[in-house]
PDB file of C-alpha atoms in Angstrom:
ATOM      1  CA  UNK A   1      89.095 -41.716 -54.539  1.00  0.00           C
ATOM      2  CA  UNK A   2      90.965 -42.987 -51.470  1.00  0.00           C
ATOM      3  CA  UNK A   3      92.981 -39.769 -51.257  1.00  0.00           C
ATOM      4  CA  UNK A   4      89.826 -37.719 -51.594  1.00  0.00           C
ATOM      5  CA  UNK A   5      88.092 -39.568 -48.759  1.00  0.00           C
ATOM      6  CA  UNK A   6      91.208 -39.169 -46.615  1.00  0.00           C
ATOM      7  CA  UNK A   7      91.187 -35.441 -47.338  1.00  0.00           C
ATOM      8  CA  UNK A   8      87.552 -35.140 -46.245  1.00  0.00           C
ATOM      9  CA  UNK A   9      88.370 -37.112 -43.101  1.00  0.00           C
ATOM     10  CA  UNK A  10      91.190 -34.671 -42.320  1.00  0.00           C
ATOM     11  CA  UNK A  11      88.741 -31.785 -42.599  1.00  0.00           C
ATOM     12  CA  UNK A  12      86.281 -33.672 -40.403  1.00  0.00           C
ATOM     13  CA  UNK A  13      88.910 -34.329 -37.713  1.00  0.00           C
ATOM     14  CA  UNK A  14      89.920 -30.655 -37.661  1.00  0.00           C
ATOM     15  CA  UNK A  15      86.300 -29.519 -37.309  1.00  0.00           C
ATOM     16  CA  UNK A  16      85.590 -32.030 -34.549  1.00  0.00           C
ATOM     17  CA  UNK A  17      88.699 -30.839 -32.700  1.00  0.00           C
ATOM     18  CA  UNK A  18      87.466 -27.218 -32.936  1.00  0.00           C
ATOM     19  CA  UNK A  19      84.000 -28.156 -31.683  1.00  0.00           C
ATOM     20  CA  UNK A  20      85.496 -29.960 -28.698  1.00  0.00           C
ATOM     21  CA  UNK A  21      87.667 -26.914 -27.993  1.00  0.00           C
ATOM     22  CA  UNK A  22      84.507 -24.804 -27.868  1.00  0.00           C
ATOM     23  CA  UNK A  23      82.931 -27.157 -25.341  1.00  0.00           C
ATOM     24  CA  UNK A  24      86.109 -27.070 -23.261  1.00  0.00           C
ATOM     25  CA  UNK A  25      86.759 -23.309 -23.325  1.00  0.00           C
ATOM     26  CA  UNK A  26      83.289 -21.772 -23.058  1.00  0.00           C
ATOM     27  CA  UNK A  27      80.546 -22.043 -20.461  1.00  0.00           C
ATOM     28  CA  UNK A  28      77.470 -21.361 -22.616  1.00  0.00           C
ATOM     29  CA  UNK A  29      78.107 -21.965 -26.316  1.00  0.00           C
ATOM     30  CA  UNK A  30      75.412 -22.307 -28.985  1.00  0.00           C
ATOM     31  CA  UNK A  31      75.327 -23.425 -32.600  1.00  0.00           C
ATOM     32  CA  UNK A  32      73.757 -21.029 -35.110  1.00  0.00           C
ATOM     33  CA  UNK A  33      71.446 -22.999 -37.380  1.00  0.00           C
ATOM     34  CA  UNK A  34      69.923 -21.559 -40.545  1.00  0.00           C
ATOM     35  CA  UNK A  35      68.753 -24.819 -42.095  1.00  0.00           C
ATOM     36  CA  UNK A  36      71.290 -24.382 -44.896  1.00  0.00           C
ATOM     37  CA  UNK A  37      73.806 -27.052 -45.869  1.00  0.00           C
ATOM     38  CA  UNK A  38      76.739 -25.487 -43.970  1.00  0.00           C
ATOM     39  CA  UNK A  39      74.877 -25.292 -40.660  1.00  0.00           C
ATOM     40  CA  UNK A  40      73.538 -28.804 -41.287  1.00  0.00           C
ATOM     41  CA  UNK A  41      76.992 -30.328 -41.634  1.00  0.00           C
ATOM     42  CA  UNK A  42      78.293 -28.257 -38.699  1.00  0.00           C
ATOM     43  CA  UNK A  43      75.578 -29.730 -36.478  1.00  0.00           C
ATOM     44  CA  UNK A  44      76.271 -33.175 -37.976  1.00  0.00           C
ATOM     45  CA  UNK A  45      79.944 -32.785 -37.032  1.00  0.00           C
ATOM     46  CA  UNK A  46      78.880 -31.734 -33.530  1.00  0.00           C
ATOM     47  CA  UNK A  47      76.809 -34.905 -33.290  1.00  0.00           C
ATOM     48  CA  UNK A  48      79.874 -36.973 -34.207  1.00  0.00           C
ATOM     49  CA  UNK A  49      82.159 -34.955 -31.922  1.00  0.00           C
ATOM     50  CA  UNK A  50      80.210 -35.753 -28.757  1.00  0.00           C
ATOM     51  CA  UNK A  51      78.664 -39.148 -29.518  1.00  0.00           C
ATOM     52  CA  UNK A  52      77.299 -41.181 -27.832  1.00  0.00           C
ATOM     53  CA  UNK A  53      76.247 -38.191 -25.689  1.00  0.00           C
ATOM     54  CA  UNK A  54      73.947 -35.530 -27.094  1.00  0.00           C
ATOM     55  CA  UNK A  55      75.266 -32.253 -28.458  1.00  0.00           C
ATOM     56  CA  UNK A  56      76.088 -30.242 -25.306  1.00  0.00           C
ATOM     57  CA  UNK A  57      74.750 -26.910 -26.572  1.00  0.00           C
ATOM     58  CA  UNK A  58      71.506 -25.708 -28.170  1.00  0.00           C
ATOM     59  CA  UNK A  59      70.878 -24.840 -31.798  1.00  0.00           C
ATOM     60  CA  UNK A  60      69.878 -21.207 -32.362  1.00  0.00           C
ATOM     61  CA  UNK A  61      67.749 -20.208 -35.349  1.00  0.00           C
ATOM     62  CA  UNK A  62      67.072 -16.572 -36.185  1.00  0.00           C
ATOM     63  CA  UNK A  63      63.670 -16.665 -37.862  1.00  0.00           C
ATOM     64  CA  UNK A  64      63.114 -13.707 -40.194  1.00  0.00           C
ATOM     65  CA  UNK A  65      59.463 -14.588 -40.725  1.00  0.00           C
ATOM     66  CA  UNK A  66      60.348 -14.785 -44.425  1.00  0.00           C
ATOM     67  CA  UNK A  67      62.083 -18.150 -44.396  1.00  0.00           C
ATOM     68  CA  UNK A  68      61.404 -20.942 -46.852  1.00  0.00           C
ATOM     69  CA  UNK A  69      58.743 -23.319 -45.510  1.00  0.00           C
ATOM     70  CA  UNK A  70      60.868 -26.286 -46.600  1.00  0.00           C
ATOM     71  CA  UNK A  71      63.738 -25.019 -44.473  1.00  0.00           C
ATOM     72  CA  UNK A  72      61.606 -24.602 -41.363  1.00  0.00           C
ATOM     73  CA  UNK A  73      60.080 -28.073 -41.733  1.00  0.00           C
ATOM     74  CA  UNK A  74      63.555 -29.550 -42.174  1.00  0.00           C
ATOM     75  CA  UNK A  75      64.826 -27.616 -39.133  1.00  0.00           C
ATOM     76  CA  UNK A  76      62.189 -29.124 -36.857  1.00  0.00           C
ATOM     77  CA  UNK A  77      62.824 -32.670 -38.069  1.00  0.00           C
ATOM     78  CA  UNK A  78      66.590 -32.224 -37.893  1.00  0.00           C
ATOM     79  CA  UNK A  79      66.545 -30.943 -34.308  1.00  0.00           C
ATOM     80  CA  UNK A  80      64.334 -33.870 -33.344  1.00  0.00           C
ATOM     81  CA  UNK A  81      66.777 -36.316 -34.968  1.00  0.00           C
ATOM     82  CA  UNK A  82      69.726 -34.756 -33.128  1.00  0.00           C
ATOM     83  CA  UNK A  83      67.863 -34.743 -29.825  1.00  0.00           C
ATOM     84  CA  UNK A  84      69.031 -31.148 -29.403  1.00  0.00           C
ATOM     85  CA  UNK A  85      67.438 -28.090 -27.829  1.00  0.00           C
ATOM     86  CA  UNK A  86      66.237 -25.389 -30.229  1.00  0.00           C
ATOM     87  CA  UNK A  87      66.259 -21.663 -29.413  1.00  0.00           C
ATOM     88  CA  UNK A  88      64.436 -19.363 -31.856  1.00  0.00           C
ATOM     89  CA  UNK A  89      64.993 -15.632 -32.149  1.00  0.00           C
ATOM     90  CA  UNK A  90      62.211 -13.783 -33.982  1.00  0.00           C
ATOM     91  CA  UNK A  91      62.855 -10.831 -36.291  1.00  0.00           C
ATOM     92  CA  UNK A  92      59.110 -10.178 -36.312  1.00  0.00           C
ATOM     93  CA  UNK A  93      59.250  -9.757 -32.536  1.00  0.00           C
ATOM     94  CA  UNK A  94      62.126  -7.279 -32.915  1.00  0.00           C
ATOM     95  CA  UNK A  95      59.972  -5.319 -35.385  1.00  0.00           C
ATOM     96  CA  UNK A  96      56.935  -5.434 -33.088  1.00  0.00           C
ATOM     97  CA  UNK A  97      59.015  -4.173 -30.154  1.00  0.00           C
ATOM     98  CA  UNK A  98      60.339  -1.267 -32.214  1.00  0.00           C
ATOM     99  CA  UNK A  99      63.960  -2.419 -32.061  1.00  0.00           C
ATOM    100  CA  UNK A 100      64.265  -2.511 -35.850  1.00  0.00           C
ATOM    101  CA  UNK A 101      62.318  -0.900 -38.677  1.00  0.00           C
ATOM    102  CA  UNK A 102      60.944  -2.910 -41.567  1.00  0.00           C
ATOM    103  CA  UNK A 103      62.451  -1.903 -44.892  1.00  0.00           C
ATOM    104  CA  UNK A 104      60.171  -0.534 -47.597  1.00  0.00           C
ATOM    105  CA  UNK A 105      60.345  -0.618 -51.369  1.00  0.00           C
ATOM    106  CA  UNK A 106      60.814  -3.233 -54.048  1.00  0.00           C
ATOM    107  CA  UNK A 107      64.086  -4.565 -52.647  1.00  0.00           C
ATOM    108  CA  UNK A 108      63.025  -4.615 -49.000  1.00  0.00           C
ATOM    109  CA  UNK A 109      64.557  -7.452 -46.990  1.00  0.00           C
ATOM    110  CA  UNK A 110      64.686  -8.591 -43.403  1.00  0.00           C
ATOM    111  CA  UNK A 111      68.172 -10.018 -43.829  1.00  0.00           C
ATOM    112  CA  UNK A 112      69.996  -7.057 -42.273  1.00  0.00           C
ATOM    113  CA  UNK A 113      67.453  -6.911 -39.434  1.00  0.00           C
ATOM    114  CA  UNK A 114      68.644 -10.325 -38.228  1.00  0.00           C
ATOM    115  CA  UNK A 115      71.700  -8.731 -36.603  1.00  0.00           C
ATOM    116  CA  UNK A 116      69.713  -7.062 -33.807  1.00  0.00           C
ATOM    117  CA  UNK A 117      67.666 -10.216 -33.180  1.00  0.00           C
ATOM    118  CA  UNK A 118      70.811 -12.350 -33.089  1.00  0.00           C
ATOM    119  CA  UNK A 119      72.606 -10.083 -30.609  1.00  0.00           C
ATOM    120  CA  UNK A 120      69.498  -9.878 -28.411  1.00  0.00           C
ATOM    121  CA  UNK A 121      69.164 -13.673 -28.447  1.00  0.00           C
ATOM    122  CA  UNK A 122      72.820 -14.175 -27.504  1.00  0.00           C
ATOM    123  CA  UNK A 123      72.453 -11.651 -24.671  1.00  0.00           C
ATOM    124  CA  UNK A 124      69.148 -13.050 -23.411  1.00  0.00           C
ATOM    125  CA  UNK A 125      70.546 -16.573 -23.092  1.00  0.00           C
ATOM    126  CA  UNK A 126      74.043 -15.448 -22.030  1.00  0.00           C
ATOM    127  CA  UNK A 127      75.746 -17.393 -24.825  1.00  0.00           C
ATOM    128  CA  UNK A 128      79.486 -16.740 -24.769  1.00  0.00           C
ATOM    129  CA  UNK A 129      80.264 -18.482 -28.063  1.00  0.00           C
ATOM    130  CA  UNK A 130      78.181 -18.798 -31.216  1.00  0.00           C
ATOM    131  CA  UNK A 131      79.276 -21.545 -33.599  1.00  0.00           C
ATOM    132  CA  UNK A 132      78.589 -20.788 -37.257  1.00  0.00           C
ATOM    133  CA  UNK A 133      78.920 -22.527 -40.618  1.00  0.00           C
ATOM    134  CA  UNK A 134      80.872 -19.759 -42.362  1.00  0.00           C
ATOM    135  CA  UNK A 135      83.568 -20.803 -44.841  1.00  0.00           C
ATOM    136  CA  UNK A 136      86.514 -18.727 -46.076  1.00  0.00           C
ATOM    137  CA  UNK A 137      85.793 -19.434 -49.744  1.00  0.00           C
ATOM    138  CA  UNK A 138      82.270 -17.972 -49.575  1.00  0.00           C
ATOM    139  CA  UNK A 139      83.050 -14.278 -49.701  1.00  0.00           C
ATOM    140  CA  UNK A 140      86.003 -11.902 -49.259  1.00  0.00           C
ATOM    141  CA  UNK A 141      84.859 -10.662 -45.832  1.00  0.00           C
ATOM    142  CA  UNK A 142      84.569 -14.231 -44.522  1.00  0.00           C
ATOM    143  CA  UNK A 143      88.112 -14.898 -45.765  1.00  0.00           C
ATOM    144  CA  UNK A 144      89.366 -12.364 -43.191  1.00  0.00           C
ATOM    145  CA  UNK A 145      87.750 -14.226 -40.295  1.00  0.00           C
ATOM    146  CA  UNK A 146      89.627 -16.264 -37.693  1.00  0.00           C
ATOM    147  CA  UNK A 147      88.269 -19.643 -36.561  1.00  0.00           C
ATOM    148  CA  UNK A 148      87.865 -18.237 -33.032  1.00  0.00           C
ATOM    149  CA  UNK A 149      86.592 -14.763 -33.917  1.00  0.00           C
ATOM    150  CA  UNK A 150      86.395 -12.290 -31.046  1.00  0.00           C
ATOM    151  CA  UNK A 151      83.394  -9.963 -30.620  1.00  0.00           C
ATOM    152  CA  UNK A 152      83.417  -6.983 -28.243  1.00  0.00           C
ATOM    153  CA  UNK A 153      80.758  -6.178 -25.639  1.00  0.00           C
ATOM    154  CA  UNK A 154      78.587  -4.669 -28.392  1.00  0.00           C
ATOM    155  CA  UNK A 155      78.813  -7.831 -30.494  1.00  0.00           C
ATOM    156  CA  UNK A 156      80.969  -6.099 -33.093  1.00  0.00           C
ATOM    157  CA  UNK A 157      83.874  -7.495 -35.112  1.00  0.00           C
ATOM    158  CA  UNK A 158      87.121  -5.653 -35.848  1.00  0.00           C
ATOM    159  CA  UNK A 159      88.814  -7.263 -38.881  1.00  0.00           C
ATOM    160  CA  UNK A 160      92.052  -5.330 -38.175  1.00  0.00           C
ATOM    161  CA  UNK A 161      92.353  -6.563 -34.594  1.00  0.00           C
ATOM    162  CA  UNK A 162      92.292 -10.354 -34.614  1.00  0.00           C
ATOM    163  CA  UNK A 163      94.265 -12.937 -32.712  1.00  0.00           C
ATOM    164  CA  UNK A 164      96.884 -15.151 -34.352  1.00  0.00           C
ATOM    165  CA  UNK A 165      96.011 -18.833 -34.663  1.00  0.00           C
ATOM    166  CA  UNK A 166      99.191 -20.902 -34.888  1.00  0.00           C
ATOM    167  CA  UNK A 167      99.560 -24.681 -34.562  1.00  0.00           C
ATOM    168  CA  UNK A 168      95.816 -25.162 -34.007  1.00  0.00           C
ATOM    169  CA  UNK A 169      95.923 -23.221 -30.743  1.00  0.00           C
ATOM    170  CA  UNK A 170      92.727 -21.214 -30.266  1.00  0.00           C
ATOM    171  CA  UNK A 171      92.529 -18.369 -27.755  1.00  0.00           C
ATOM    172  CA  UNK A 172      89.066 -18.069 -26.237  1.00  0.00           C
ATOM    173  CA  UNK A 173      89.968 -15.623 -23.471  1.00  0.00           C
ATOM    174  CA  UNK A 174      87.544 -12.744 -23.175  1.00  0.00           C
ATOM    175  CA  UNK A 175      86.249 -10.057 -20.846  1.00  0.00           C
ATOM    176  CA  UNK A 176      82.784 -10.091 -19.311  1.00  0.00           C
ATOM    177  CA  UNK A 177      80.102  -9.286 -21.884  1.00  0.00           C
ATOM    178  CA  UNK A 178      82.250 -10.249 -24.862  1.00  0.00           C
ATOM    179  CA  UNK A 179      81.750 -13.391 -26.905  1.00  0.00           C
ATOM    180  CA  UNK A 180      83.216 -15.373 -29.780  1.00  0.00           C
ATOM    181  CA  UNK A 181      81.962 -16.576 -33.122  1.00  0.00           C
ATOM    182  CA  UNK A 182      83.521 -19.911 -33.978  1.00  0.00           C
ATOM    183  CA  UNK A 183      83.742 -21.353 -37.497  1.00  0.00           C
ATOM    184  CA  UNK A 184      84.683 -25.057 -37.459  1.00  0.00           C
ATOM    185  CA  UNK A 185      84.388 -25.479 -41.256  1.00  0.00           C
ATOM    186  CA  UNK A 186      86.429 -22.399 -42.176  1.00  0.00           C
ATOM    187  CA  UNK A 187      88.862 -24.485 -44.213  1.00  0.00           C
ATOM    188  CA  UNK A 188      86.169 -26.292 -46.215  1.00  0.00           C
ATOM    189  CA  UNK A 189      85.139 -25.306 -49.736  1.00  0.00           C
ATOM    190  CA  UNK A 190      81.660 -25.553 -51.235  1.00  0.00           C
ATOM    191  CA  UNK A 191      82.770 -28.669 -53.101  1.00  0.00           C
ATOM    192  CA  UNK A 192      84.150 -30.205 -49.882  1.00  0.00           C
ATOM    193  CA  UNK A 193      80.762 -29.670 -48.246  1.00  0.00           C
ATOM    194  CA  UNK A 194      78.874 -31.370 -51.064  1.00  0.00           C
ATOM    195  CA  UNK A 195      81.282 -34.297 -51.254  1.00  0.00           C
ATOM    196  CA  UNK A 196      81.083 -34.749 -47.473  1.00  0.00           C
ATOM    197  CA  UNK A 197      77.283 -34.717 -47.633  1.00  0.00           C
ATOM    198  CA  UNK A 198      77.461 -37.450 -50.250  1.00  0.00           C
ATOM    199  CA  UNK A 199      80.036 -39.472 -48.298  1.00  0.00           C
ATOM    200  CA  UNK A 200      78.033 -39.259 -45.047  1.00  0.00           C
ATOM    201  CA  UNK A 201      74.614 -39.518 -46.733  1.00  0.00           C
ATOM    202  CA  UNK A 202      73.375 -36.410 -44.892  1.00  0.00           C
ATOM    203  CA  UNK A 203      69.771 -35.343 -45.644  1.00  0.00           C
ATOM    204  CA  UNK A 204      69.042 -31.840 -46.960  1.00  0.00           C
ATOM    205  CA  UNK A 205      66.003 -29.604 -47.494  1.00  0.00           C
ATOM    206  CA  UNK A 206      64.343 -30.388 -50.812  1.00  0.00           C
ATOM    207  CA  UNK A 207      64.976 -26.897 -52.232  1.00  0.00           C
ATOM    208  CA  UNK A 208      68.641 -27.782 -52.781  1.00  0.00           C
ATOM    209  CA  UNK A 209      67.468 -29.970 -55.665  1.00  0.00           C
ATOM    210  CA  UNK A 210      65.675 -29.098 -58.903  1.00  0.00           C
ATOM    211  CA  UNK A 211      61.971 -28.332 -58.521  1.00  0.00           C
ATOM    212  CA  UNK A 212      59.353 -26.088 -60.107  1.00  0.00           C
ATOM    213  CA  UNK A 213      58.657 -22.805 -58.327  1.00  0.00           C
ATOM    214  CA  UNK A 214      57.020 -19.465 -59.045  1.00  0.00           C
ATOM    215  CA  UNK A 215      59.886 -17.004 -59.504  1.00  0.00           C
ATOM    216  CA  UNK A 216      60.818 -13.420 -60.353  1.00  0.00           C
ATOM    217  CA  UNK A 217      63.816 -12.397 -62.425  1.00  0.00           C
ATOM    218  CA  UNK A 218      65.142  -9.175 -60.916  1.00  0.00           C
ATOM    219  CA  UNK A 219      68.447  -7.429 -61.701  1.00  0.00           C
ATOM    220  CA  UNK A 220      70.055 -10.629 -62.926  1.00  0.00           C
ATOM    221  CA  UNK A 221      68.909 -12.705 -59.937  1.00  0.00           C
ATOM    222  CA  UNK A 222      66.154 -15.331 -59.887  1.00  0.00           C
ATOM    223  CA  UNK A 223      64.121 -14.854 -56.709  1.00  0.00           C
ATOM    224  CA  UNK A 224      61.400 -17.124 -55.362  1.00  0.00           C
ATOM    225  CA  UNK A 225      58.094 -15.266 -55.395  1.00  0.00           C
ATOM    226  CA  UNK A 226      56.331 -14.740 -52.048  1.00  0.00           C
ATOM    227  CA  UNK A 227      53.169 -12.870 -51.065  1.00  0.00           C
ATOM    228  CA  UNK A 228      55.056 -10.292 -48.997  1.00  0.00           C
ATOM    229  CA  UNK A 229      57.241  -9.198 -51.960  1.00  0.00           C
ATOM    230  CA  UNK A 230      56.304  -5.987 -53.756  1.00  0.00           C
ATOM    231  CA  UNK A 231      56.261  -6.418 -57.538  1.00  0.00           C
ATOM    232  CA  UNK A 232      57.557  -3.825 -59.974  1.00  0.00           C
ATOM    233  CA  UNK A 233      55.077  -2.758 -62.693  1.00  0.00           C
ATOM    234  CA  UNK A 234      56.799  -4.846 -65.364  1.00  0.00           C
ATOM    235  CA  UNK A 235      57.283  -7.963 -63.209  1.00  0.00           C
ATOM    236  CA  UNK A 236      55.218 -11.095 -63.578  1.00  0.00           C
ATOM    237  CA  UNK A 237      55.976 -14.287 -61.604  1.00  0.00           C
ATOM    238  CA  UNK A 238      56.690 -17.264 -63.868  1.00  0.00           C
ATOM    239  CA  UNK A 239      57.136 -20.940 -63.087  1.00  0.00           C
ATOM    240  CA  UNK A 240      60.744 -22.076 -63.505  1.00  0.00           C
ATOM    241  CA  UNK A 241      62.673 -25.220 -62.684  1.00  0.00           C
ATOM    242  CA  UNK A 242      65.273 -24.119 -60.176  1.00  0.00           C
ATOM    243  CA  UNK A 243      67.283 -25.089 -57.152  1.00  0.00           C
ATOM    244  CA  UNK A 244      69.181 -23.128 -54.485  1.00  0.00           C
ATOM    245  CA  UNK A 245      72.941 -23.235 -53.829  1.00  0.00           C
ATOM    246  CA  UNK A 246      72.654 -21.226 -50.618  1.00  0.00           C
ATOM    247  CA  UNK A 247      69.631 -20.638 -48.383  1.00  0.00           C
ATOM    248  CA  UNK A 248      68.610 -17.571 -46.415  1.00  0.00           C
ATOM    249  CA  UNK A 249      65.723 -15.128 -46.313  1.00  0.00           C
ATOM    250  CA  UNK A 250      63.411 -15.563 -49.342  1.00  0.00           C
ATOM    251  CA  UNK A 251      63.787 -11.896 -50.291  1.00  0.00           C
ATOM    252  CA  UNK A 252      67.539 -12.128 -50.901  1.00  0.00           C
ATOM    253  CA  UNK A 253      68.256 -15.783 -51.760  1.00  0.00           C
ATOM    254  CA  UNK A 254      68.704 -16.313 -55.475  1.00  0.00           C
ATOM    255  CA  UNK A 255      67.993 -19.552 -57.317  1.00  0.00           C
ATOM    256  CA  UNK A 256      69.702 -21.113 -60.325  1.00  0.00           C
ATOM    257  CA  UNK A 257      68.046 -22.786 -63.299  1.00  0.00           C
ATOM    258  CA  UNK A 258      68.764 -26.471 -62.849  1.00  0.00           C
ATOM    259  CA  UNK A 259      67.911 -30.052 -63.737  1.00  0.00           C
ATOM    260  CA  UNK A 260      70.050 -31.454 -60.890  1.00  0.00           C
ATOM    261  CA  UNK A 261      67.762 -33.741 -58.893  1.00  0.00           C
ATOM    262  CA  UNK A 262      70.331 -35.724 -56.864  1.00  0.00           C
ATOM    263  CA  UNK A 263      73.705 -35.227 -55.191  1.00  0.00           C
ATOM    264  CA  UNK A 264      75.804 -36.495 -58.094  1.00  0.00           C
ATOM    265  CA  UNK A 265      74.049 -34.137 -60.500  1.00  0.00           C
ATOM    266  CA  UNK A 266      74.402 -31.197 -58.084  1.00  0.00           C
ATOM    267  CA  UNK A 267      78.134 -31.840 -57.677  1.00  0.00           C
ATOM    268  CA  UNK A 268      78.585 -32.115 -61.446  1.00  0.00           C
ATOM    269  CA  UNK A 269      76.666 -28.873 -61.947  1.00  0.00           C
ATOM    270  CA  UNK A 270      78.775 -26.976 -59.387  1.00  0.00           C
ATOM    271  CA  UNK A 271      81.986 -28.306 -60.937  1.00  0.00           C
ATOM    272  CA  UNK A 272      80.991 -26.840 -64.307  1.00  0.00           C
ATOM    273  CA  UNK A 273      79.525 -23.583 -62.965  1.00  0.00           C
ATOM    274  CA  UNK A 274      81.229 -20.279 -63.799  1.00  0.00           C
ATOM    275  CA  UNK A 275      79.540 -18.506 -60.891  1.00  0.00           C
ATOM    276  CA  UNK A 276      80.343 -18.443 -57.197  1.00  0.00           C
ATOM    277  CA  UNK A 277      77.970 -19.748 -54.572  1.00  0.00           C
ATOM    278  CA  UNK A 278      77.122 -16.271 -53.270  1.00  0.00           C
ATOM    279  CA  UNK A 279      76.762 -14.913 -56.782  1.00  0.00           C
ATOM    280  CA  UNK A 280      73.060 -15.709 -56.371  1.00  0.00           C
ATOM    281  CA  UNK A 281      72.665 -13.651 -53.181  1.00  0.00           C
ATOM    282  CA  UNK A 282      70.696 -10.450 -53.815  1.00  0.00           C
ATOM    283  CA  UNK A 283      71.792  -8.906 -50.493  1.00  0.00           C
ATOM    284  CA  UNK A 284      75.480  -9.018 -51.491  1.00  0.00           C
ATOM    285  CA  UNK A 285      74.700  -6.723 -54.429  1.00  0.00           C
ATOM    286  CA  UNK A 286      73.799  -3.759 -52.206  1.00  0.00           C
ATOM    287  CA  UNK A 287      77.428  -2.615 -52.005  1.00  0.00           C
ATOM    288  CA  UNK A 288      80.967  -3.918 -52.534  1.00  0.00           C
ATOM    289  CA  UNK A 289      81.407  -4.196 -48.760  1.00  0.00           C
ATOM    290  CA  UNK A 290      77.907  -5.411 -47.886  1.00  0.00           C
ATOM    291  CA  UNK A 291      78.960  -8.539 -45.996  1.00  0.00           C
ATOM    292  CA  UNK A 292      81.876  -6.909 -44.176  1.00  0.00           C
ATOM    293  CA  UNK A 293      79.700  -4.020 -43.027  1.00  0.00           C
ATOM    294  CA  UNK A 294      77.095  -6.458 -41.662  1.00  0.00           C
ATOM    295  CA  UNK A 295      79.731  -8.564 -39.935  1.00  0.00           C
ATOM    296  CA  UNK A 296      81.276  -5.525 -38.232  1.00  0.00           C
ATOM    297  CA  UNK A 297      77.837  -4.754 -36.812  1.00  0.00           C
ATOM    298  CA  UNK A 298      77.370  -8.261 -35.434  1.00  0.00           C
ATOM    299  CA  UNK A 299      75.977 -10.304 -38.331  1.00  0.00           C
ATOM    300  CA  UNK A 300      76.759 -14.020 -38.731  1.00  0.00           C
TER     301      UNK A 300
END
């Protein structure tokens, strides 16, 4: 147990070092906050990195308009606890302004539309670095990402043209109009995140734990039912006991059947699971390169 705690502390120290590097190298950084566990611990690490002062950059939430209510309520309480500033970018506003077009059909989602809203929000507030909670073990496209990940003046990412990162030296040099995405918990795994949450006693939205919810079972994925979702002729919402391993837009975030009602039970369940964390994400099933294509265009 002592070795395990020491290992988590090493990860924590590395992440805190990266967050302090962001504050030192950039003029207007921001922390992207989805209300999911990875963005929660990233903001928690930021709190520890700059204590007793407040976090020296705002939290940015891209609201799809189809978020879980539990996540939004948690977001507001969490920001209040941190004493941080919250900036909200609205996908609905992007739709209303004609910048993006709402998808139609049974599998319609606003997840992809977030990219335009995110880039507009970064440009509007002149953020030159956007800190995210991405981890390399999540998905093959994220495994290609550097910790300091350069974006061009169009907000796009080139996976074949990235800067070396040797001896914990991070190069934040950029031209006007360019920015960086920074991933302080790149070297963490899903299990590291959960064990750190338990060690630090970090609160989470209730949907991470087992609860009863009206759901749809579609193409091998359990989706939470919502009024805006179009049902297929043979679909009927049923009440299931589920929880979520990852949180995003309701339309693409899959649940898992679960009895895990506390952290120890969640950790035990993940240890025994044969499926990856993003195996429940409906949006990743659109193509084999779904995440990489979105990231190249400016996605998280």
